[in-house]
Amino acid sequence: MTCRKKRQSKSVKQSRSTAQRGKKKRKVPKRPKKQPRQGFFYQYLAGIRWRYLFAVFILVFVAYGVYLDLRVQQQFDGKRWALPAKVYARPLELYAGLSLSGNNLLRELKMLGFRNVADIKRPGSYYVDGNEIILTTRSFQFWDEKTNSNVIKIRFDNNTISELYNFSLDKNIDVMRLEPVIIGGIYPSHKEDRLLVKFDAVPELLKTAITIVEDRNFYQHHGLDYKGIARAMWANLRAGKTVQGGSTLTQQLVKNFFLTNTRSLWRKANEALMALLVEWHYDKQEVFEAYLNEIYLGQDKARAIHGFGLASRYYFDRALDDLELQHIAMLVALIKGPSYYNPQRYPERLLKRRNLVLDMLVEFNVITKGEAIAAKRKPLGIITSKPTSVSSHPAFLDLVKRQLKTFYREKDLASEGLQIFTTLDPLIQQQAERVIQQKTRQLDRQQGLDGSLQAATIITNTTNSEVLALVGDSRPKQSGFNRALDAIRPVGSLIKPAIYLTALDVNQGYTPLTLIDDKALHLKGPAGDVWSPRNYDKRTHGRVPFYQALSHSYNLATVRLGLKLGFENIQQTIKAMGIKRTIPAYPSMLLGAVNMSPYEVTQMYHSLASGGFNMPLSAIREVLAQDGTPLKRFPLKIQQTLNIDSVMIINTILNNVTIEGTAKRITEVFPANFVAAGKTGTTDDLRDSWFAGFTGQHLAVSWLGADENKPTGLTGASGALKIWSGIMKNIQTQPIVFNSTDNVEYIAINPVSNKRIDASCANAVFLGVQRDAVPEQQRGCHD
């Protein structure tokens, strides 16, 4: 017992001790100090502070409202949209006697989006009946007239148009123009595109369908539909997710017009306030018209499709007033989500949504149930060949922009809705692109260049200096560095015709038959270095006729001739041929150590192809305002800068280049007796391959090389000439016609004796020779 009491006593002491320790650790909260009683004056000041903050808030709100109001009015009252410029190719002009195959016309119709159908009642349709093509044209506003839709029969005979018959006029016609192909546009930075429409020109069915599906109370509310908002909120709460929207057409317009797609309460507040401001200032018709033109309805690569006018053309190739019920329902269906209902990627989704729109039109008694059933049975009807997007020919469009910048600011080009009619021939451009892709790929593999071979080509009309086609990359659709305009490379032997032309003009003693020394020479430079040029075949040829030295591109004969003529005289000739850059005055210039772009070479050779006239190359014909008003014409500028007789003589020699000279492969391309002219060009270590050649109708300059300036292993004949030949044999062109003039006689020469022979001789070389230098007649064809 005693022990137990002791233990209990001990445990009690321990518990008391623990309790005392716990009491020591516990903090007793201090009583708050008694605050002084707030007086009346203090309360008065606090009231003033809150009223002041409230007033500041009201002022800020009003100021922000005024800012938004000014923004709304400025956008609506000013230029509402930045309208891109539309760039067109040349219109194809048809007439009896035109050399044009039926297949080429069908290619053009395909590029225009014409449909091959048995019933050609609709504009933009055609069918083929034997050697005849019957088509219904579209109306189009040209720079000089507006043409109406007509039914035309075109009859062909051996790749030539033999008859044009207008069913609408019930008679044969002399000439007609097809609308031009759209080849691209000059867009603002945001790449938006639209075709503006007026409210009254929009079908009533489309306007009704939009209001039923998107905003049934549009004509009753003032920008916000409070009942619609409440209805959408209730539907979303019941579904547990967003299934219905409460935005009005005005709110949708504001979101597209002024705001971003960022989801936030701040954006929704701005949207609501701006919607009220829009409807305060503008009537319902103005708001609806802006909506019709602004709404986003799809994406074409980099180009955003805005508005029903453009969407109708883009998806169906129809004007708005030509849409059928199923088309209208599909466009309205796209409003909810052009990406989600993308017809290319999700046609089933869009078809289901379109049919839902048709059901809604039945529900509101806009159409009958039978009409809806008939429309549902029809496919979406999306055209497969859509109008051209941002640019189908970027290198050519680059040239157009550069030439336009002389007259227009870039901002205006991308926002004023200009209509630009260019010189591009889409049939020739298509052939050039196809050949460039095919040949560069083939040559690149052949030479083991690992994809580094690049190309450029330019094709012009020899009679008027219009640029018909231009490619600036081995992948023609690739935008970026435009080699046709900006690849500044040594031109090699392409410079030689200018030297021989100088000889005919400066020294009256030179004729095509004058003998020139093709012997080795060594020239010491200012630094003591020695330049010893060589011929490509590493041989010398003694005394050779003037024409053979150029035909075979002998370097030694050319250098000797150039040194006698003097650099200054040669520089003057090159300047007269249209070259503006400074030409160096040193011996290697005589063999092409001169840097030019393919575009500059084309300008230079165009002076030869045109017969001695300098005509600046042009890519533009006309510029119209958005409403069709003519703004700027680009007339042909022509100036005779070269001696016509000397040019004819040089051209006959360049014709001989294509027969038995460095470009004789051309005889494998054209039929016998087809007269063409040209010159190959090859630079040191086979880095650049050139060919410049022309017929009676077309001039083409082709270049091949590597951007890294490494050797390609290609001469002008083994590289660029193949590009040229591939293009020329697939376009319809005419041969050169040489006729004797008062001062020059076009004759046949024996290449061995340099005497005149009969034109029927198999060994005849045809040359233009000054009349006072025509050699005596040889009796037979041979010595």
CSV table of C-alpha atoms in Angstrom, one decimal, residues 194-593:
chain,number,residue,atom,x,y,z
A,194,ARG,CA,-13.1,39.2,-100.5
A,195,LEU,CA,-15.4,40.1,-103.3
A,196,LEU,CA,-17.6,42.9,-102.2
A,197,VAL,CA,-21.4,42.6,-102.7
A,198,LYS,CA,-24.2,45.1,-102.2
A,199,PHE,CA,-27.1,44.2,-99.9
A,200,ASP,CA,-29.7,44.5,-102.7
A,201,ALA,CA,-27.7,42.2,-104.9
A,202,VAL,CA,-27.8,39.3,-102.4
A,203,PRO,CA,-30.6,36.7,-102.9
A,204,GLU,CA,-33.4,37.1,-100.3
A,205,LEU,CA,-33.2,33.4,-99.6
A,206,LEU,CA,-29.6,33.7,-98.4
A,207,LYS,CA,-30.4,36.7,-96.2
A,208,THR,CA,-33.4,34.9,-94.7
A,209,ALA,CA,-31.4,31.7,-94.1
A,210,ILE,CA,-28.6,33.6,-92.3
A,211,THR,CA,-31.1,35.3,-89.9
A,212,ILE,CA,-33.0,32.0,-89.1
A,213,VAL,CA,-29.8,30.1,-88.4
A,214,GLU,CA,-27.6,32.8,-86.8
A,215,ASP,CA,-29.9,35.5,-85.4
A,216,ARG,CA,-33.7,35.2,-85.6
A,217,ASN,CA,-34.3,38.5,-83.8
A,218,PHE,CA,-31.8,40.5,-85.8
A,219,TYR,CA,-34.4,43.1,-86.9
A,220,GLN,CA,-35.8,43.5,-83.4
A,221,HIS,CA,-32.7,43.9,-81.1
A,222,HIS,CA,-30.2,46.8,-80.9
A,223,GLY,CA,-27.0,44.8,-81.0
A,224,LEU,CA,-27.6,42.4,-78.1
A,225,ASP,CA,-30.3,39.7,-78.0
A,226,TYR,CA,-30.9,39.4,-74.2
A,227,LYS,CA,-33.5,36.6,-74.7
A,228,GLY,CA,-31.1,34.8,-77.0
A,229,ILE,CA,-28.3,35.1,-74.4
A,230,ALA,CA,-30.5,33.7,-71.7
A,231,ARG,CA,-31.8,30.9,-73.9
A,232,ALA,CA,-28.2,29.9,-74.8
A,233,MET,CA,-27.1,30.0,-71.1
A,234,TRP,CA,-29.9,27.8,-70.1
A,235,ALA,CA,-29.2,25.3,-72.9
A,236,ASN,CA,-25.6,25.2,-72.0
A,237,LEU,CA,-26.3,24.7,-68.3
A,238,ARG,CA,-28.6,21.8,-69.1
A,239,ALA,CA,-26.1,20.2,-71.4
A,240,GLY,CA,-23.1,20.8,-69.1
A,241,LYS,CA,-21.2,22.2,-72.0
A,242,THR,CA,-21.4,24.9,-74.7
A,243,VAL,CA,-24.0,23.8,-77.2
A,244,GLN,CA,-25.5,27.1,-78.2
A,245,GLY,CA,-24.3,30.6,-78.7
A,246,GLY,CA,-26.1,33.8,-78.0
A,247,SER,CA,-24.1,36.1,-80.3
A,248,THR,CA,-26.1,38.3,-82.7
A,249,LEU,CA,-25.0,39.0,-86.3
A,250,THR,CA,-23.8,42.3,-85.0
A,251,GLN,CA,-21.6,40.7,-82.4
A,252,GLN,CA,-20.2,38.3,-84.9
A,253,LEU,CA,-19.5,41.2,-87.2
A,254,VAL,CA,-17.7,43.1,-84.4
A,255,LYS,CA,-15.6,40.1,-83.5
A,256,ASN,CA,-14.5,39.6,-87.1
A,257,PHE,CA,-14.1,43.3,-87.8
A,258,PHE,CA,-12.4,44.7,-84.7
A,259,LEU,CA,-11.4,41.9,-82.3
A,260,THR,CA,-9.4,38.7,-82.0
A,261,ASN,CA,-10.6,35.2,-81.4
A,262,THR,CA,-9.2,35.2,-77.9
A,263,ARG,CA,-11.8,33.9,-75.4
A,264,SER,CA,-12.0,36.2,-72.4
A,265,LEU,CA,-14.5,38.2,-70.4
A,266,TRP,CA,-12.8,41.4,-71.5
A,267,ARG,CA,-13.2,40.6,-75.2
A,268,LYS,CA,-16.8,39.7,-74.7
A,269,ALA,CA,-17.4,42.9,-72.9
A,270,ASN,CA,-15.8,44.9,-75.7
A,271,GLU,CA,-17.8,42.9,-78.2
A,272,ALA,CA,-21.1,43.7,-76.5
A,273,LEU,CA,-20.3,47.4,-76.1
A,274,MET,CA,-19.1,47.8,-79.7
A,275,ALA,CA,-22.2,45.9,-81.0
A,276,LEU,CA,-24.4,48.5,-79.3
A,277,LEU,CA,-22.4,51.3,-80.7
A,278,VAL,CA,-22.5,49.9,-84.2
A,279,GLU,CA,-26.3,49.6,-84.1
A,280,TRP,CA,-26.6,53.1,-82.6
A,281,HIS,CA,-24.9,54.7,-85.6
A,282,TYR,CA,-25.9,52.5,-88.5
A,283,ASP,CA,-29.1,51.0,-89.8
A,284,LYS,CA,-29.8,47.3,-90.1
A,285,GLN,CA,-29.1,47.1,-93.8
A,286,GLU,CA,-25.6,48.6,-93.5
A,287,VAL,CA,-24.8,46.2,-90.6
A,288,PHE,CA,-26.1,43.2,-92.6
A,289,GLU,CA,-24.2,44.2,-95.7
A,290,ALA,CA,-21.0,44.5,-93.7
A,291,TYR,CA,-21.6,41.1,-92.2
A,292,LEU,CA,-22.1,39.6,-95.7
A,293,ASN,CA,-18.7,40.9,-96.8
A,294,GLU,CA,-16.8,40.3,-93.6
A,295,ILE,CA,-17.7,36.9,-92.3
A,296,TYR,CA,-14.9,34.3,-92.5
A,297,LEU,CA,-15.9,31.3,-94.6
A,298,GLY,CA,-12.7,29.3,-95.4
A,299,GLN,CA,-9.0,29.1,-96.0
A,300,ASP,CA,-7.2,28.7,-99.4
A,301,LYS,CA,-3.6,28.0,-98.3
A,302,ALA,CA,-2.3,31.4,-97.1
A,303,ARG,CA,-5.4,33.2,-98.4
A,304,ALA,CA,-8.4,33.8,-96.0
A,305,ILE,CA,-11.8,33.6,-97.8
A,306,HIS,CA,-14.1,36.4,-96.4
A,307,GLY,CA,-17.6,37.2,-97.4
A,308,PHE,CA,-20.3,35.4,-99.4
A,309,GLY,CA,-19.4,36.9,-102.7
A,310,LEU,CA,-15.9,35.3,-102.8
A,311,ALA,CA,-17.1,32.1,-101.0
A,312,SER,CA,-19.7,31.6,-103.8
A,313,ARG,CA,-17.0,31.9,-106.4
A,314,TYR,CA,-14.4,29.9,-104.5
A,315,TYR,CA,-16.6,26.9,-103.7
A,316,PHE,CA,-19.0,26.8,-106.6
A,317,ASP,CA,-17.5,29.2,-109.3
A,318,ARG,CA,-20.9,30.9,-109.3
A,319,ALA,CA,-22.2,34.4,-108.7
A,320,LEU,CA,-24.4,34.8,-105.7
A,321,ASP,CA,-27.5,35.3,-107.8
A,322,ASP,CA,-26.8,32.0,-109.6
A,323,LEU,CA,-26.8,29.9,-106.4
A,324,GLU,CA,-29.3,27.1,-105.9
A,325,LEU,CA,-31.0,26.1,-102.6
A,326,GLN,CA,-28.4,23.5,-101.7
A,327,HIS,CA,-25.5,25.9,-102.3
A,328,ILE,CA,-27.0,28.6,-100.1
A,329,ALA,CA,-27.6,26.1,-97.3
A,330,MET,CA,-24.0,24.9,-97.5
A,331,LEU,CA,-22.6,28.5,-97.3
A,332,VAL,CA,-24.8,29.2,-94.3
A,333,ALA,CA,-23.7,25.9,-92.7
A,334,LEU,CA,-20.1,27.1,-92.9
A,335,ILE,CA,-20.7,30.1,-90.7
A,336,LYS,CA,-20.6,28.0,-87.6
A,337,GLY,CA,-17.1,26.8,-88.2
A,338,PRO,CA,-15.3,26.9,-91.6
A,339,SER,CA,-12.4,24.8,-90.2
A,340,TYR,CA,-14.6,22.2,-88.4
A,341,TYR,CA,-16.8,21.9,-91.5
A,342,ASN,CA,-14.0,22.1,-94.1
A,343,PRO,CA,-15.5,20.5,-97.2
A,344,GLN,CA,-12.2,19.0,-98.3
A,345,ARG,CA,-11.4,17.4,-95.0
A,346,TYR,CA,-14.8,16.8,-93.4
A,347,PRO,CA,-17.4,16.6,-96.2
A,348,GLU,CA,-19.7,14.3,-94.1
A,349,ARG,CA,-19.8,16.9,-91.3
A,350,LEU,CA,-20.7,19.6,-93.7
A,351,LEU,CA,-23.3,17.6,-95.5
A,352,LYS,CA,-25.0,16.9,-92.1
A,353,ARG,CA,-24.9,20.5,-91.1
A,354,ARG,CA,-26.2,21.6,-94.5
A,355,ASN,CA,-29.2,19.3,-94.2
A,356,LEU,CA,-29.8,20.7,-90.7
A,357,VAL,CA,-30.0,24.2,-92.2
A,358,LEU,CA,-32.5,22.9,-94.8
A,359,ASP,CA,-34.6,21.5,-92.0
A,360,MET,CA,-34.6,24.8,-90.2
A,361,LEU,CA,-35.8,26.6,-93.4
A,362,VAL,CA,-38.7,24.1,-93.5
A,363,GLU,CA,-39.5,24.7,-89.9
A,364,PHE,CA,-39.9,28.4,-90.5
A,365,ASN,CA,-41.9,27.9,-93.7
A,366,VAL,CA,-39.2,29.4,-95.9
A,367,ILE,CA,-39.1,26.3,-98.2
A,368,THR,CA,-41.4,23.3,-98.5
A,369,LYS,CA,-40.5,19.8,-97.2
A,370,GLY,CA,-40.3,18.6,-100.8
A,371,GLU,CA,-37.8,21.3,-101.8
A,372,ALA,CA,-35.7,20.3,-98.8
A,373,ILE,CA,-35.7,16.6,-99.7
A,374,ALA,CA,-34.7,17.4,-103.3
A,375,ALA,CA,-31.9,19.6,-102.1
A,376,LYS,CA,-30.6,17.0,-99.6
A,377,ARG,CA,-30.3,14.5,-102.4
A,378,LYS,CA,-27.8,16.7,-104.2
A,379,PRO,CA,-24.0,16.6,-103.4
A,380,LEU,CA,-22.1,19.5,-101.9
A,381,GLY,CA,-21.1,20.4,-105.5
A,382,ILE,CA,-17.7,21.9,-104.5
A,383,ILE,CA,-15.6,22.6,-107.6
A,384,THR,CA,-12.3,20.7,-107.8
A,385,SER,CA,-10.4,23.3,-109.8
A,386,LYS,CA,-10.5,26.4,-107.7
A,387,PRO,CA,-9.6,30.0,-108.6
A,388,THR,CA,-6.0,30.9,-108.2
A,389,SER,CA,-4.8,31.6,-104.7
A,390,VAL,CA,-2.1,34.1,-103.5
A,391,SER,CA,0.2,33.3,-106.4
A,392,SER,CA,0.4,30.4,-108.8
A,393,HIS,CA,3.5,32.0,-110.6
A,394,PRO,CA,5.5,33.7,-107.9
A,395,ALA,CA,8.5,34.7,-110.0
A,396,PHE,CA,6.3,36.4,-112.6
A,397,LEU,CA,4.2,38.1,-110.0
A,398,ASP,CA,7.4,39.4,-108.4
A,399,LEU,CA,8.3,41.1,-111.8
A,400,VAL,CA,4.7,42.6,-111.9
A,401,LYS,CA,5.1,44.1,-108.4
A,402,ARG,CA,8.5,45.6,-109.3
A,403,GLN,CA,7.2,47.3,-112.4
A,404,LEU,CA,4.1,48.6,-110.6
A,405,LYS,CA,6.1,50.1,-107.7
A,406,THR,CA,7.2,52.8,-110.2
A,407,PHE,CA,3.7,54.1,-110.2
A,408,TYR,CA,2.0,52.8,-107.0
A,409,ARG,CA,2.8,52.6,-103.3
A,410,GLU,CA,2.9,49.0,-102.0
A,411,LYS,CA,0.2,49.9,-99.5
A,412,ASP,CA,-2.2,50.9,-102.4
A,413,LEU,CA,-1.3,47.7,-104.3
A,414,ALA,CA,-2.4,45.6,-101.4
A,415,SER,CA,-5.5,47.5,-100.4
A,416,GLU,CA,-7.2,49.4,-103.2
A,417,GLY,CA,-8.7,46.4,-105.1
A,418,LEU,CA,-6.8,47.2,-108.3
A,419,GLN,CA,-7.3,45.0,-111.3
A,420,ILE,CA,-4.0,44.4,-113.1
A,421,PHE,CA,-4.0,42.9,-116.5
A,422,THR,CA,-0.6,41.4,-117.4
A,423,THR,CA,1.1,39.9,-120.4
A,424,LEU,CA,1.5,36.4,-119.0
A,425,ASP,CA,0.5,33.6,-121.4
A,426,PRO,CA,-0.6,30.8,-119.1
A,427,LEU,CA,-0.2,28.2,-121.8
A,428,ILE,CA,3.4,29.1,-122.4
A,429,GLN,CA,4.0,29.5,-118.6
A,430,GLN,CA,2.6,26.1,-117.9
A,431,GLN,CA,5.0,24.5,-120.5
A,432,ALA,CA,8.0,26.4,-119.2
A,433,GLU,CA,7.3,25.3,-115.6
A,434,ARG,CA,6.8,21.7,-116.7
A,435,VAL,CA,10.0,21.6,-118.7
A,436,ILE,CA,12.1,23.3,-116.0
A,437,GLN,CA,11.0,20.8,-113.4
A,438,GLN,CA,11.5,17.8,-115.6
A,439,LYS,CA,14.8,18.8,-117.1
A,440,THR,CA,16.5,20.1,-114.0
A,441,ARG,CA,15.6,17.0,-112.1
A,442,GLN,CA,17.0,14.8,-114.9
A,443,LEU,CA,20.2,16.9,-115.4
A,444,ASP,CA,20.8,17.1,-111.6
A,445,ARG,CA,20.8,13.3,-111.3
A,446,GLN,CA,22.9,12.9,-114.5
A,447,GLN,CA,25.6,15.3,-113.1
A,448,GLY,CA,25.4,14.0,-109.5
A,449,LEU,CA,24.6,17.5,-108.1
A,450,ASP,CA,22.5,16.3,-105.1
A,451,GLY,CA,19.6,18.6,-105.8
A,452,SER,CA,21.6,21.8,-106.1
A,453,LEU,CA,21.0,22.5,-109.8
A,454,GLN,CA,18.9,25.7,-110.2
A,455,ALA,CA,17.3,27.2,-113.3
A,456,ALA,CA,15.6,30.3,-114.7
A,457,THR,CA,14.0,31.1,-117.9
A,458,ILE,CA,12.2,34.1,-119.5
A,459,ILE,CA,10.1,34.1,-122.7
A,460,THR,CA,9.0,37.2,-124.5
A,461,ASN,CA,7.1,38.2,-127.6
A,462,THR,CA,9.6,39.4,-130.2
A,463,THR,CA,7.3,42.0,-131.8
A,464,ASN,CA,6.2,43.9,-128.7
A,465,SER,CA,8.6,43.0,-125.8
A,466,GLU,CA,5.8,41.5,-123.6
A,467,VAL,CA,7.0,39.0,-121.0
A,468,LEU,CA,5.0,35.9,-121.7
A,469,ALA,CA,6.4,33.6,-119.1
A,470,LEU,CA,9.0,33.7,-116.3
A,471,VAL,CA,10.4,31.0,-114.0
A,472,GLY,CA,12.9,31.8,-111.3
A,473,ASP,CA,13.4,28.4,-109.6
A,474,SER,CA,13.8,24.8,-110.5
A,475,ARG,CA,10.6,24.4,-108.4
A,476,PRO,CA,8.5,27.0,-110.2
A,477,LYS,CA,5.9,27.3,-107.5
A,478,GLN,CA,8.5,28.1,-104.9
A,479,SER,CA,8.6,31.8,-103.8
A,480,GLY,CA,11.8,33.4,-102.6
A,481,PHE,CA,15.0,34.2,-104.4
A,482,ASN,CA,14.0,35.0,-108.0
A,483,ARG,CA,16.9,33.9,-110.2
A,484,ALA,CA,15.3,35.2,-113.4
A,485,LEU,CA,15.6,38.7,-112.0
A,486,ASP,CA,18.3,38.6,-109.3
A,487,ALA,CA,20.9,35.8,-110.2
A,488,ILE,CA,23.8,38.0,-111.4
A,489,ARG,CA,26.1,35.6,-113.2
A,490,PRO,CA,28.9,35.7,-115.9
A,491,VAL,CA,27.3,35.4,-119.3
A,492,GLY,CA,30.1,33.7,-121.1
A,493,SER,CA,29.8,33.6,-124.9
A,494,LEU,CA,26.4,35.3,-124.9
A,495,ILE,CA,28.4,38.5,-125.1
A,496,LYS,CA,30.0,37.6,-128.5
A,497,PRO,CA,27.2,38.8,-130.8
A,498,ALA,CA,27.6,42.3,-129.4
A,499,ILE,CA,31.3,42.2,-130.4
A,500,TYR,CA,30.6,41.0,-134.0
A,501,LEU,CA,27.8,43.6,-134.3
A,502,THR,CA,30.2,46.3,-133.3
A,503,ALA,CA,32.6,45.2,-136.0
A,504,LEU,CA,30.0,45.6,-138.7
A,505,ASP,CA,29.1,49.1,-137.5
A,506,VAL,CA,32.4,50.5,-136.5
A,507,ASN,CA,34.6,49.1,-139.3
A,508,GLN,CA,32.9,49.1,-142.7
A,509,GLY,CA,35.5,46.6,-144.0
A,510,TYR,CA,34.1,43.7,-142.1
A,511,THR,CA,31.6,41.3,-143.8
A,512,PRO,CA,30.4,37.9,-142.8
A,513,LEU,CA,33.1,36.5,-145.1
A,514,THR,CA,36.0,38.5,-143.8
A,515,LEU,CA,38.9,36.2,-142.6
A,516,ILE,CA,39.9,36.6,-138.9
A,517,ASP,CA,42.9,35.0,-137.2
A,518,ASP,CA,42.1,32.3,-134.7
A,519,LYS,CA,45.6,32.0,-133.3
A,520,ALA,CA,47.1,31.8,-129.8
A,521,LEU,CA,47.8,35.0,-128.0
A,522,HIS,CA,49.2,36.1,-124.6
A,523,LEU,CA,48.3,39.3,-122.9
A,524,LYS,CA,50.3,40.7,-120.0
A,525,GLY,CA,48.2,42.4,-117.3
A,526,PRO,CA,49.1,45.5,-115.2
A,527,ALA,CA,50.3,43.3,-112.3
A,528,GLY,CA,52.6,41.3,-114.7
A,529,ASP,CA,50.2,38.3,-114.9
A,530,VAL,CA,49.7,36.8,-118.3
A,531,TRP,CA,46.3,35.9,-119.7
A,532,SER,CA,46.3,33.2,-122.4
A,533,PRO,CA,42.8,32.4,-123.5
A,534,ARG,CA,42.0,29.1,-125.3
A,535,ASN,CA,39.3,27.8,-127.5
A,536,TYR,CA,36.8,25.3,-126.0
A,537,ASP,CA,38.3,22.5,-128.1
A,538,LYS,CA,41.8,23.6,-127.1
A,539,ARG,CA,42.8,24.0,-130.7
A,540,THR,CA,43.5,26.9,-133.0
A,541,HIS,CA,41.9,27.1,-136.4
A,542,GLY,CA,44.0,29.6,-138.4
A,543,ARG,CA,42.2,32.1,-140.6
A,544,VAL,CA,38.5,31.6,-140.4
A,545,PRO,CA,35.5,33.5,-141.9
A,546,PHE,CA,33.9,36.1,-139.6
A,547,TYR,CA,30.6,34.1,-139.6
A,548,GLN,CA,32.3,30.8,-138.6
A,549,ALA,CA,34.2,32.5,-135.8
A,550,LEU,CA,30.8,33.5,-134.2
A,551,SER,CA,28.9,30.3,-135.3
A,552,HIS,CA,31.5,28.1,-133.6
A,553,SER,CA,32.2,30.5,-130.8
A,554,TYR,CA,36.0,30.6,-131.3
A,555,ASN,CA,37.5,32.5,-128.3
A,556,LEU,CA,40.8,33.4,-129.9
A,557,ALA,CA,39.3,34.9,-133.0
A,558,THR,CA,36.8,36.9,-130.8
A,559,VAL,CA,39.5,38.3,-128.5
A,560,ARG,CA,41.7,39.4,-131.5
A,561,LEU,CA,38.6,41.0,-133.1
A,562,GLY,CA,37.6,42.8,-129.9
A,563,LEU,CA,41.0,44.2,-129.2
A,564,LYS,CA,41.1,45.7,-132.7
A,565,LEU,CA,37.6,47.3,-132.1
A,566,GLY,CA,38.4,48.8,-128.7
A,567,PHE,CA,36.5,48.3,-125.4
A,568,GLU,CA,34.7,51.7,-125.7
A,569,ASN,CA,33.0,50.8,-129.0
A,570,ILE,CA,31.8,47.5,-127.7
A,571,GLN,CA,30.5,49.1,-124.5
A,572,GLN,CA,28.5,51.5,-126.6
A,573,THR,CA,26.9,48.6,-128.6
A,574,ILE,CA,26.0,46.7,-125.4
A,575,LYS,CA,24.4,49.9,-124.0
A,576,ALA,CA,22.4,50.3,-127.3
A,577,MET,CA,21.2,46.7,-126.8
A,578,GLY,CA,19.4,47.8,-123.6
A,579,ILE,CA,22.0,47.0,-120.9
A,580,LYS,CA,22.3,49.8,-118.3
A,581,ARG,CA,24.9,48.3,-116.0
A,582,THR,CA,28.6,49.3,-116.4
A,583,ILE,CA,30.5,46.9,-118.6
A,584,PRO,CA,34.2,46.4,-117.5
A,585,ALA,CA,36.9,47.4,-119.9
A,586,TYR,CA,39.4,44.5,-119.7
A,587,PRO,CA,40.2,41.7,-122.2
A,588,SER,CA,38.3,38.9,-120.3
A,589,MET,CA,35.1,40.9,-120.9
A,590,LEU,CA,35.4,39.8,-124.5
A,591,LEU,CA,34.8,36.2,-123.5
A,592,GLY,CA,31.9,37.0,-121.2
A,593,ALA,CA,33.5,38.0,-117.8
